[in-house]
Coordinates of N, CA and C and ligand atoms in Angstrom, one line a residue:
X1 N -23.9 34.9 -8.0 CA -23.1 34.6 -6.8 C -23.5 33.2 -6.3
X2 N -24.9 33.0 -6.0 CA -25.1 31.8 -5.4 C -24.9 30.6 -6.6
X3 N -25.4 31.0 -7.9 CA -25.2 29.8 -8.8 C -23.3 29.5 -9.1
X4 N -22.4 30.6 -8.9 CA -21.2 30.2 -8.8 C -20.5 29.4 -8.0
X5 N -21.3 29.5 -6.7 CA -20.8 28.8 -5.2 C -21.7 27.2 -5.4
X6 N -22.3 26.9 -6.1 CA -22.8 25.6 -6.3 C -22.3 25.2 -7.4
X7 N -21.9 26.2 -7.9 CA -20.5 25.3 -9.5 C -19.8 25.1 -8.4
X8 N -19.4 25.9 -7.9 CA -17.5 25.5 -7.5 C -17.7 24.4 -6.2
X9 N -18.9 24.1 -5.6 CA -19.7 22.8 -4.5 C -19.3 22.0 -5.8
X10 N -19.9 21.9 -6.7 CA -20.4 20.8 -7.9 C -18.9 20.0 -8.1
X11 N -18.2 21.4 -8.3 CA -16.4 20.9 -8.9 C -15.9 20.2 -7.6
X12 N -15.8 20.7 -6.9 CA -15.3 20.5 -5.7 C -15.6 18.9 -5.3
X13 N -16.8 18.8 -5.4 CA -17.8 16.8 -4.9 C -16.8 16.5 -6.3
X14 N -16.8 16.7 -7.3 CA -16.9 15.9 -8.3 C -14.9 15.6 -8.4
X15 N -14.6 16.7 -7.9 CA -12.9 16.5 -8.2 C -12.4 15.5 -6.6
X16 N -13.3 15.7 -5.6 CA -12.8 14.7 -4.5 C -13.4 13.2 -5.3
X17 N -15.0 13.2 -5.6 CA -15.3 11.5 -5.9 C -14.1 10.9 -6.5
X18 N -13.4 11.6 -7.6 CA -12.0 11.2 -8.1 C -10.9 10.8 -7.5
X19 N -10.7 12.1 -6.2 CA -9.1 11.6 -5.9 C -9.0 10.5 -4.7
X20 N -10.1 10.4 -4.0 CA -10.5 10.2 -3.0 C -10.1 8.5 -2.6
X21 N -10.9 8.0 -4.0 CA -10.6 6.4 -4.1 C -11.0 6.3 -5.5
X22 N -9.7 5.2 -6.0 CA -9.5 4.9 -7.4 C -10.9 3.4 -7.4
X23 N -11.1 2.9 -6.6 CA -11.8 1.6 -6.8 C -13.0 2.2 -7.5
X24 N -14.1 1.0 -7.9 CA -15.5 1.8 -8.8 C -16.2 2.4 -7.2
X25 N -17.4 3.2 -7.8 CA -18.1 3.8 -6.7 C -19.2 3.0 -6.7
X26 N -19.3 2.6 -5.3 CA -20.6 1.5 -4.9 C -21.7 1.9 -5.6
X27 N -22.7 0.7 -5.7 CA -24.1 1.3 -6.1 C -25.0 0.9 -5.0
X28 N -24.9 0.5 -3.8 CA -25.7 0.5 -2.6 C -25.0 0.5 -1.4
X29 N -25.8 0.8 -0.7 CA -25.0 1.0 0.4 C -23.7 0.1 0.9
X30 N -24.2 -1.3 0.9 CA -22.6 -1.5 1.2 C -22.7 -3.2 0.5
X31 N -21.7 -3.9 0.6 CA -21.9 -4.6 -0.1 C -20.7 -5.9 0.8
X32 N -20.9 -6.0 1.9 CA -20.0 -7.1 2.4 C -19.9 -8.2 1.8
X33 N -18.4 -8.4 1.5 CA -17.9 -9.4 1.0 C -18.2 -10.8 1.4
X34 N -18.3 -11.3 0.2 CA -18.7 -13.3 0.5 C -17.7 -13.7 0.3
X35 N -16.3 -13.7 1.6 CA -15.3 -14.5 1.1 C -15.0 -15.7 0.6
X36 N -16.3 -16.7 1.0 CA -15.9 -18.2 0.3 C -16.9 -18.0 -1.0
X37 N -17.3 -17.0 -1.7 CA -18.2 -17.6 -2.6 C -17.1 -17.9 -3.7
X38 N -17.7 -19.1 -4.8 CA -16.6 -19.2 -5.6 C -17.0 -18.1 -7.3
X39 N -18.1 -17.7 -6.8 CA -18.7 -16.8 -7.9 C -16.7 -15.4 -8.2
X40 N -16.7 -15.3 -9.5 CA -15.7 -14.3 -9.8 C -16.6 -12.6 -10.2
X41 N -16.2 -11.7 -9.2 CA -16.6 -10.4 -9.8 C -15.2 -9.5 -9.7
X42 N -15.6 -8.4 -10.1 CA -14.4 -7.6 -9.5 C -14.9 -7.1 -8.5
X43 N -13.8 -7.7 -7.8 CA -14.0 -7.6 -6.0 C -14.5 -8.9 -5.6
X44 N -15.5 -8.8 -4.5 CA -16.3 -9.9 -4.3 C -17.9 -10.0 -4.3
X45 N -18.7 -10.9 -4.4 CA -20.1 -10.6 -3.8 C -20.1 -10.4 -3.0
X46 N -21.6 -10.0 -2.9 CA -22.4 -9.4 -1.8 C -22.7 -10.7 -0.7
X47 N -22.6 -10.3 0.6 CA -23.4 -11.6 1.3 C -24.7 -10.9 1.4
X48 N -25.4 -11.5 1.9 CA -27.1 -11.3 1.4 C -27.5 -10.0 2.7
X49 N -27.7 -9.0 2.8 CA -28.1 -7.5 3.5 C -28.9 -8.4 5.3
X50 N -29.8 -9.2 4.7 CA -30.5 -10.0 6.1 C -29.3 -10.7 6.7
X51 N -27.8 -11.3 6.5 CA -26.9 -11.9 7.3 C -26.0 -11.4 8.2
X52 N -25.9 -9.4 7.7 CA -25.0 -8.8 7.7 C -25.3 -8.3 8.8
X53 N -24.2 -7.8 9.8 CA -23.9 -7.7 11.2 C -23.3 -6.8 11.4
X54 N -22.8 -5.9 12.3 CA -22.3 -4.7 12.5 C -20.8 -5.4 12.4
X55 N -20.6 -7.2 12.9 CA -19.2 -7.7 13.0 C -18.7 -7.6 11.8
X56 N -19.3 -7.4 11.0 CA -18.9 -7.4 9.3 C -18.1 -6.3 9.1
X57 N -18.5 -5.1 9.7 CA -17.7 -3.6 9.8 C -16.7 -3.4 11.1
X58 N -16.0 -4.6 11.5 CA -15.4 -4.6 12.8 C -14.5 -5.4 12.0
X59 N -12.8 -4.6 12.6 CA -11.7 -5.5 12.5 C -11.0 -5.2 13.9
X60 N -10.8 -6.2 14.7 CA -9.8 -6.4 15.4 C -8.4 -6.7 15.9
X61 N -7.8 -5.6 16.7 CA -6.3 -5.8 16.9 C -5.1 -5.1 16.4
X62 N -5.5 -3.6 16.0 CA -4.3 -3.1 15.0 C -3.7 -2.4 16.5
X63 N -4.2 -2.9 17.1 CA -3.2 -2.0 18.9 C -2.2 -3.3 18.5
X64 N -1.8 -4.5 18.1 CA -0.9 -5.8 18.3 C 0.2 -5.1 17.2
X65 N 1.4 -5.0 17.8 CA 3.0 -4.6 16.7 C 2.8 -6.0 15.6
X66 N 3.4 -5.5 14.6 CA 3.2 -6.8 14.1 C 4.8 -7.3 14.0
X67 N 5.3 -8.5 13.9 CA 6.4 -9.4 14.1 C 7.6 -8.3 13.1
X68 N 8.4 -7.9 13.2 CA 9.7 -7.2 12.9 C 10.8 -8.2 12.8
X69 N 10.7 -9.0 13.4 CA 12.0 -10.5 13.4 C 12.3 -11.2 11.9
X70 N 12.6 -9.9 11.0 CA 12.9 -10.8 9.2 C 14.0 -9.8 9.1
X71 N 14.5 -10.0 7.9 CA 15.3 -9.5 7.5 C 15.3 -7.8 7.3
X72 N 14.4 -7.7 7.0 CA 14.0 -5.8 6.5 C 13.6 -5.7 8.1
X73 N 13.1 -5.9 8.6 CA 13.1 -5.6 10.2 C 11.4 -4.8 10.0
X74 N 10.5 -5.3 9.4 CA 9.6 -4.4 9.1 C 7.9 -5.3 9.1
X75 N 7.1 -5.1 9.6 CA 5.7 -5.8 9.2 C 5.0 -4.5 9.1
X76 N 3.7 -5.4 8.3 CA 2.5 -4.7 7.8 C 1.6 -5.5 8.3
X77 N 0.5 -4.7 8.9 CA -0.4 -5.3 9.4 C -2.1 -5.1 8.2
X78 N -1.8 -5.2 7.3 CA -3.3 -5.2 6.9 C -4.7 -5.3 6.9
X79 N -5.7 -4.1 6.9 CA -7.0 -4.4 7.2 C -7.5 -4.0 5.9
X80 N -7.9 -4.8 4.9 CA -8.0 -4.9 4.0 C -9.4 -5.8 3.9
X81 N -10.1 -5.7 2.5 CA -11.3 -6.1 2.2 C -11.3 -7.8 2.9
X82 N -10.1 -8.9 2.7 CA -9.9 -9.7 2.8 C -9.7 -10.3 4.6
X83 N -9.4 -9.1 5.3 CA -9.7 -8.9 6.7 C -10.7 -8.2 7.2
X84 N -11.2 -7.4 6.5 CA -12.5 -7.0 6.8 C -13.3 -6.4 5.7
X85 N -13.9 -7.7 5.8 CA -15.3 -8.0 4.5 C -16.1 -6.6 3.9
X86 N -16.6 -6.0 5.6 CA -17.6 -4.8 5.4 C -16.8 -3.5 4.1
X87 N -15.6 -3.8 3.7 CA -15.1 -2.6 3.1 C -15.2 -3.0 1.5
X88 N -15.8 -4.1 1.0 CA -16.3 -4.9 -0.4 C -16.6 -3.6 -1.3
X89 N -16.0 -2.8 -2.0 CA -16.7 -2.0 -2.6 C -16.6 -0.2 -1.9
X90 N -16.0 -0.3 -1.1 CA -16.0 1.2 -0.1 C -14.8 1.8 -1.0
X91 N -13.7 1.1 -1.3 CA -12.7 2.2 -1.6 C -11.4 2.7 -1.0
X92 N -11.7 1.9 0.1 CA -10.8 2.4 1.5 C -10.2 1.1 2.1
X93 N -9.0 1.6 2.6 CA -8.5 0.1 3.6 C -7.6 1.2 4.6
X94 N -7.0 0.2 5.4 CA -5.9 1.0 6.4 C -4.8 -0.5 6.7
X95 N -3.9 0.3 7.1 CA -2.5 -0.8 7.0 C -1.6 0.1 8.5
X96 N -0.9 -1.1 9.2 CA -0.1 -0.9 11.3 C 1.1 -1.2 9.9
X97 N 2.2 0.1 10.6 CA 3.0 -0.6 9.5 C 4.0 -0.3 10.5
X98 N 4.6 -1.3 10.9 CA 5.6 -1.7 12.0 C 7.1 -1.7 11.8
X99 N 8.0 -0.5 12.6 CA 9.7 -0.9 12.2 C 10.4 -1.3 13.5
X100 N 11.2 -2.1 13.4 CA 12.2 -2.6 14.3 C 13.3 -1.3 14.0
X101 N 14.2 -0.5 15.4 CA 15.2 0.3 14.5 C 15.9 -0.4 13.1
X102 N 15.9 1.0 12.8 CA 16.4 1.2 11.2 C 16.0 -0.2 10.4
X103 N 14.7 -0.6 10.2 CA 13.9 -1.5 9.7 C 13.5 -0.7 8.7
X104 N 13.2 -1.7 7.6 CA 12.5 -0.8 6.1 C 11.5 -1.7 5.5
X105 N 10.7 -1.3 4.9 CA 9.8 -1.4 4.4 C 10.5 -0.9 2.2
X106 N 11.2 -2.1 1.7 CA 11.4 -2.1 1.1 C 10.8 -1.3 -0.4
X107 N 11.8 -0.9 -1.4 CA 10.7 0.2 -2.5 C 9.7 -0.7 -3.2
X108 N 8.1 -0.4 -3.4 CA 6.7 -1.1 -3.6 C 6.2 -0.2 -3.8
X109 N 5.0 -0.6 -4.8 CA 4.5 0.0 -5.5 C 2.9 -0.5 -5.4
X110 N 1.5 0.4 -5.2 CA 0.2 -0.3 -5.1 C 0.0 -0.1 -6.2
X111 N -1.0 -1.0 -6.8 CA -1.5 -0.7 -8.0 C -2.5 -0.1 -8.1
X112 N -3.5 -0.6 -7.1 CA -5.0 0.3 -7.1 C -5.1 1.6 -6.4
X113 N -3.7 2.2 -5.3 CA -4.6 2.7 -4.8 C -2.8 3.8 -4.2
X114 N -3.5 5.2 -4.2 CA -2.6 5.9 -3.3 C -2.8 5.6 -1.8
X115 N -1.6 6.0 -1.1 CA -1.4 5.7 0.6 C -1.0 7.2 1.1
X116 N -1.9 7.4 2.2 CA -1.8 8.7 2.7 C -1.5 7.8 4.6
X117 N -0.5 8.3 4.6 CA 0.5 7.6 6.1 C 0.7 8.4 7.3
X118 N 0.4 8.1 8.4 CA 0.4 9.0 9.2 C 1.5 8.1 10.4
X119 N 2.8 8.9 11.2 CA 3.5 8.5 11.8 C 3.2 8.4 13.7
X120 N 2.9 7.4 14.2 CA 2.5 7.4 15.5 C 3.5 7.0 16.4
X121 N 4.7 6.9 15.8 CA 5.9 6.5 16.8 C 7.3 6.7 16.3
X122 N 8.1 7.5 16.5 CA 9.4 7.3 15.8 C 9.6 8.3 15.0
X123 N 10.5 7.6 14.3 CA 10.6 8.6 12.8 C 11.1 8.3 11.8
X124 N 10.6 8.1 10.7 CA 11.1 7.4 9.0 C 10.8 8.2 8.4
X125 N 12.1 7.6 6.9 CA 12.3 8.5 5.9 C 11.7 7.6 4.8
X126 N 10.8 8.6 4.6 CA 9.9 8.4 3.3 C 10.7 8.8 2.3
X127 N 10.1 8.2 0.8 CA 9.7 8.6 -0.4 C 9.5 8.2 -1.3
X128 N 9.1 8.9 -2.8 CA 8.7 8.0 -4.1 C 9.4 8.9 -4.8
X129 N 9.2 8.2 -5.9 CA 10.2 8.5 -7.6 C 8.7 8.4 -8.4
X130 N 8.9 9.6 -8.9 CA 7.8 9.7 -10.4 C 8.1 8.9 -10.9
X131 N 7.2 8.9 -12.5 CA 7.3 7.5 -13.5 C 8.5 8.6 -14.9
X132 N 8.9 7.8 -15.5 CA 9.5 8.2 -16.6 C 9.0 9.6 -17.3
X133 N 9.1 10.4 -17.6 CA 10.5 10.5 -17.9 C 12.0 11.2 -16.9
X134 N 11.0 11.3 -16.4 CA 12.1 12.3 -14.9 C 12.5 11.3 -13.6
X135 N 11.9 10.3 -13.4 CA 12.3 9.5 -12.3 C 12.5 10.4 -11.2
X136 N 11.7 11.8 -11.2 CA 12.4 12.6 -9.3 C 12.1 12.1 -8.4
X137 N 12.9 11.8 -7.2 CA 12.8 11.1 -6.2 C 12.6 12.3 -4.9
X138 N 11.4 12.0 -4.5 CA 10.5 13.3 -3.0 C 11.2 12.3 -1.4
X139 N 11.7 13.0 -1.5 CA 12.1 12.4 0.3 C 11.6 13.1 1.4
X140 N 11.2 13.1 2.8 CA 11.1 13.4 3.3 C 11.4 13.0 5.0
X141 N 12.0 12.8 5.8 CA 11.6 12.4 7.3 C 10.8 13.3 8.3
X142 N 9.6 12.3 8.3 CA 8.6 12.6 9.3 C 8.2 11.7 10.4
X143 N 7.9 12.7 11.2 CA 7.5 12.0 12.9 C 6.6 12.2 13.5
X144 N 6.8 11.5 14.4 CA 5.2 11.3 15.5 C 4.4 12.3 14.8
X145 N 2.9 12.4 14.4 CA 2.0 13.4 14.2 C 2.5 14.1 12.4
X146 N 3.2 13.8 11.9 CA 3.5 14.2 10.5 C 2.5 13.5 9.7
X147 N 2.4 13.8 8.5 CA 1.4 12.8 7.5 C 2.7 12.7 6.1
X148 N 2.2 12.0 5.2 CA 3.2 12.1 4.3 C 2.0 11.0 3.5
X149 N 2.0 11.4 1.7 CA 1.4 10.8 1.0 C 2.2 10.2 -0.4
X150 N 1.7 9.0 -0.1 CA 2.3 8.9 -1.6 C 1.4 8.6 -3.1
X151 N 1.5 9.2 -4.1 CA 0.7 8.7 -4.9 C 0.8 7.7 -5.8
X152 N -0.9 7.1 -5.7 CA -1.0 6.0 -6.5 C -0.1 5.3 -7.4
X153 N 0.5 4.3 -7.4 CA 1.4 3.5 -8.4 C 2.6 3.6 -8.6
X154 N 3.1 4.8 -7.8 CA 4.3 5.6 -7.3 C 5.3 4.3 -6.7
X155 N 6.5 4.1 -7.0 CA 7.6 3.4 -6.1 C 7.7 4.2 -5.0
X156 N 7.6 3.4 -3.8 CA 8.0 4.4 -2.4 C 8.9 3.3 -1.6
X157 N 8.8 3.9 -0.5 CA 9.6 3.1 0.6 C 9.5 3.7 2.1
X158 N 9.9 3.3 3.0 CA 9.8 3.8 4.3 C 11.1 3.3 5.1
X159 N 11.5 3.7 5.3 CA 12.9 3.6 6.6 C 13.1 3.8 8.0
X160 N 12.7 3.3 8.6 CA 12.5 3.7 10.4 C 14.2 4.4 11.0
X161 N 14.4 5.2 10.8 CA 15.1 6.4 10.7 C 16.1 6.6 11.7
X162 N 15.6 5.6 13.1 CA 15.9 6.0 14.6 C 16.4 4.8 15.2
X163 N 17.4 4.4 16.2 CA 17.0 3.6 17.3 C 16.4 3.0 18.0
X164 N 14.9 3.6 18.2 CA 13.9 3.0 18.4 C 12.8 2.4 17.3
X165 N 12.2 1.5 18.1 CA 11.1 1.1 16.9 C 10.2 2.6 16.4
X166 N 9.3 2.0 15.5 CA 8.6 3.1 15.4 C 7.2 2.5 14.7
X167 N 6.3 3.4 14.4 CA 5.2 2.6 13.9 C 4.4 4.2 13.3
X168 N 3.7 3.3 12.0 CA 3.1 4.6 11.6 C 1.3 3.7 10.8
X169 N 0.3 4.3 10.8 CA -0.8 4.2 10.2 C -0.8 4.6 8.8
X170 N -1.3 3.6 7.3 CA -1.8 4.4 6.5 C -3.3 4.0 6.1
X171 N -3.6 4.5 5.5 CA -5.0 5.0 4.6 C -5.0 4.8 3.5
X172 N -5.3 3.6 2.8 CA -5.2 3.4 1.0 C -6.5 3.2 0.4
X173 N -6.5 4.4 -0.9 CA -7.7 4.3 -1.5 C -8.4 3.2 -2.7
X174 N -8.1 1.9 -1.5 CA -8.6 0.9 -2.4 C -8.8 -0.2 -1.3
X175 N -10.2 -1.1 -1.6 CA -10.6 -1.7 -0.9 C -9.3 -2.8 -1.0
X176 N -8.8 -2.9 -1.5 CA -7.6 -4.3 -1.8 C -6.3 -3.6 -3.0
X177 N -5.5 -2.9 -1.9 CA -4.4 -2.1 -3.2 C -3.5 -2.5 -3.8
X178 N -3.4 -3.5 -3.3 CA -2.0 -4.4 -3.6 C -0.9 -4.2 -3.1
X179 N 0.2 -5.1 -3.5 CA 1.5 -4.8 -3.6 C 2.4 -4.9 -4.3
X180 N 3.4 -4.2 -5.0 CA 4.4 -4.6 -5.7 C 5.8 -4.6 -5.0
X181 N 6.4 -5.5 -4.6 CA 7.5 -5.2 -3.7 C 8.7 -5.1 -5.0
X182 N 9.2 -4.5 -5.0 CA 10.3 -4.0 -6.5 C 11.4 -5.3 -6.6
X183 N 12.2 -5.6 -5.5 CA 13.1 -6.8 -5.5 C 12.9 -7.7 -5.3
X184 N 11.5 -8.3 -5.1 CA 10.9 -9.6 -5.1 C 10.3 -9.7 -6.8
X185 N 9.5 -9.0 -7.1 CA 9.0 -8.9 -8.1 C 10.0 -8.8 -9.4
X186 N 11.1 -8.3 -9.3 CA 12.2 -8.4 -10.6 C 13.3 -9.7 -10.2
X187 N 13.6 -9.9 -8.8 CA 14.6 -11.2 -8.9 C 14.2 -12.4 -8.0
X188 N 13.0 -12.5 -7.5 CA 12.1 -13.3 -6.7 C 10.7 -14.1 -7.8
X189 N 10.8 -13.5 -9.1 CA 9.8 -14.1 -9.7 C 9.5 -15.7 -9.9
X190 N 8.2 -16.1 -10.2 CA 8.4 -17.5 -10.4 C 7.1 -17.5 -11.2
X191 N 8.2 -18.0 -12.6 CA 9.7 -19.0 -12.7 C 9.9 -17.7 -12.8
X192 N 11.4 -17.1 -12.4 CA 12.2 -16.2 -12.3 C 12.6 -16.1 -13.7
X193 N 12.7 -14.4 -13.8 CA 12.9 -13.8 -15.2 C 14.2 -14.2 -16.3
X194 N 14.5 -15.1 -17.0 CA 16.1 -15.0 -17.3 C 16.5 -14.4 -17.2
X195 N 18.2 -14.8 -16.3 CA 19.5 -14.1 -15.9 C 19.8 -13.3 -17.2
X196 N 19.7 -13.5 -18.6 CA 20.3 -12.7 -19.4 C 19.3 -11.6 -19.5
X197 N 18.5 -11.8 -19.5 CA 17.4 -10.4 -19.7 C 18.0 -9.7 -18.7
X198 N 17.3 -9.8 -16.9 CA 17.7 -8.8 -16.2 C 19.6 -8.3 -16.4
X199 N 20.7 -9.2 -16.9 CA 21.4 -8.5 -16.8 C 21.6 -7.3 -17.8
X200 N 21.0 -7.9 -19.2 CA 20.8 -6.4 -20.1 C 20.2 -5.3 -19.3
X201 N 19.2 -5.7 -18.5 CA 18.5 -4.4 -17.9 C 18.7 -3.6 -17.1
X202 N 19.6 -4.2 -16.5 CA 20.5 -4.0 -15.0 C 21.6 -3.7 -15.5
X203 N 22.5 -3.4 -16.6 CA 23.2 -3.7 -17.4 C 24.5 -4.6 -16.4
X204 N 24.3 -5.8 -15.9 CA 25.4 -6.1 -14.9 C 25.7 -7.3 -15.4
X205 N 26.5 -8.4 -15.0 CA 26.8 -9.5 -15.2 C 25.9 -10.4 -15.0
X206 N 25.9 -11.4 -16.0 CA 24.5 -12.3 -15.7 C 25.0 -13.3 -14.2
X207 N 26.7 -13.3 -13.8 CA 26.8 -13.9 -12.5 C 26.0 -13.0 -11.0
X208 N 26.1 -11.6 -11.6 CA 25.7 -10.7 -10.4 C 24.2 -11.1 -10.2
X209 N 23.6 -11.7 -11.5 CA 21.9 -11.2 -11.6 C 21.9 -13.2 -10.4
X210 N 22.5 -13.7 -10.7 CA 21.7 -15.4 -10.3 C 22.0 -15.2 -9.1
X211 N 23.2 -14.0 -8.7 CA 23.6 -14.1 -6.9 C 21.8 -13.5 -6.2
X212 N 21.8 -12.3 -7.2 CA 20.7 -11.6 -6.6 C 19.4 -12.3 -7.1
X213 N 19.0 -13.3 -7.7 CA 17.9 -14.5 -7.6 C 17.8 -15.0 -6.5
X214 N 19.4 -15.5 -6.4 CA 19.6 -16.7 -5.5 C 19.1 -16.2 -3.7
X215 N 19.1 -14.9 -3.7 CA 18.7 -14.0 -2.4 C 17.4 -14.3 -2.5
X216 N 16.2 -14.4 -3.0 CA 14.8 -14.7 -3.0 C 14.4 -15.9 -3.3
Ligands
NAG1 C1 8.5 -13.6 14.9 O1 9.0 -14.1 13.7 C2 10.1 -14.9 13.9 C3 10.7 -15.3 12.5 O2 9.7 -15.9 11.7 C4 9.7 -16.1 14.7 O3 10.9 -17.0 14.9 C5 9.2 -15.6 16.0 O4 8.7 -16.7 16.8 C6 8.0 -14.7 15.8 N1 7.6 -14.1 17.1 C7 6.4 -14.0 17.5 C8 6.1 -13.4 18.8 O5 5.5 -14.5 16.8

């Protein structure tokens, strides 16, 4: 009995260390980032444990909306390794993700890391599309106090759903997760992809593909 309930402890630690955060798992306690060193690791160095400050583990201002005045009607506010150093190695980041009504947050993709989102104002329609071979697309609209996750590497999107702004919190399991914005990255590239490629792939006109370049 008791040696079962410490397998299924054992499984349990070992199947969260997995889902928890894709980045590697520290080997000391923390390892705040040296943004200007010019040294290359994956990630960043360490600044030296005697320099480090409680301000190292402090980011300020995610109470501030972030600017909505663009085209998608949408910001992201990022607290990321890059804005706050103390997370060098943790695994974890968080992201203010801001809608003007019916503002979106166009379909993107992280690479390092699943987003687990929580809605603090309003209401948007989520979702993602699996990878090949099914491409199923999960939708959902959720509000104030809803959660909604997407997983890792997954195309998603967000839609602010309502007439009013809205704003929602996520949680990404990666100290720096990236972004792939899907219509920047296929007709925004640089040097941008040849028009004849994307039109085979799009299967459209190579006039239709330079209109939709000429948009980024
Ligand atoms: C928001 O962004 C727009 C467009 O870039 C800019 O014109 C405006 O000044 C910004 N507003 C604030 C409060 O920064």
């Amino acid at each position: 009995m008791a040696t079962s309930y410490v397998l299924l402890l054992s499984l349990l630690a070992l199947a969260f260390s997995h889902s928890l955060a894709s980045d590697p798992s520290p080997l000391q306690d923390f390892c705040v980032a040296d943004l200007k060193s010019t040294v290359l690791v994956n990630g960043f160095v360490c600044k030296s444990p005697q320099v480090v400050s409680a301000d190292d583990f402090t980011f300020h201002g995610l109470d501030m909306p972030g600017n909505t005045s663009n085209p998608q009607g949408s910001a992201v506010t990022p607290v990321f390794v890059q804005q706050l150093p103390g997370l060098n190695t943790l695994g974890v980041s968080l992201a203010r993700l801001d809608f003007a009504p019916y503002g979106l947050i166009p379909p993107h993709y992280h690479p390092r890391g699943t987003e687990i989102m929580t809605v603090i104002e309003g209401t948007l329609h989520v979702g993602f599309v699996t990878s090949f071979p099914n491409f199923q697309l999960f939708t959902q609209v959720v509000k104030k106090g809803d959660v909604f996750v997407f997983p890792q590497g997954l195309i998603h999107f967000q839609f602010n759903y309502g007439d009013t702004p809205a704003v929602a919190i996520s949680g990404l399991g990666s100290q720096d997760p990236g972004v792939v914005l899907i219509p920047n990255a296929v007709f925004g590239s640089n040097p941008p992809i040849n028009d004849a490629i994307l039109a085979k792939a799009f299967q459209l006109d190579v006039k239709i593909i330079d209109y939709l370049q000429s948009k980024f």
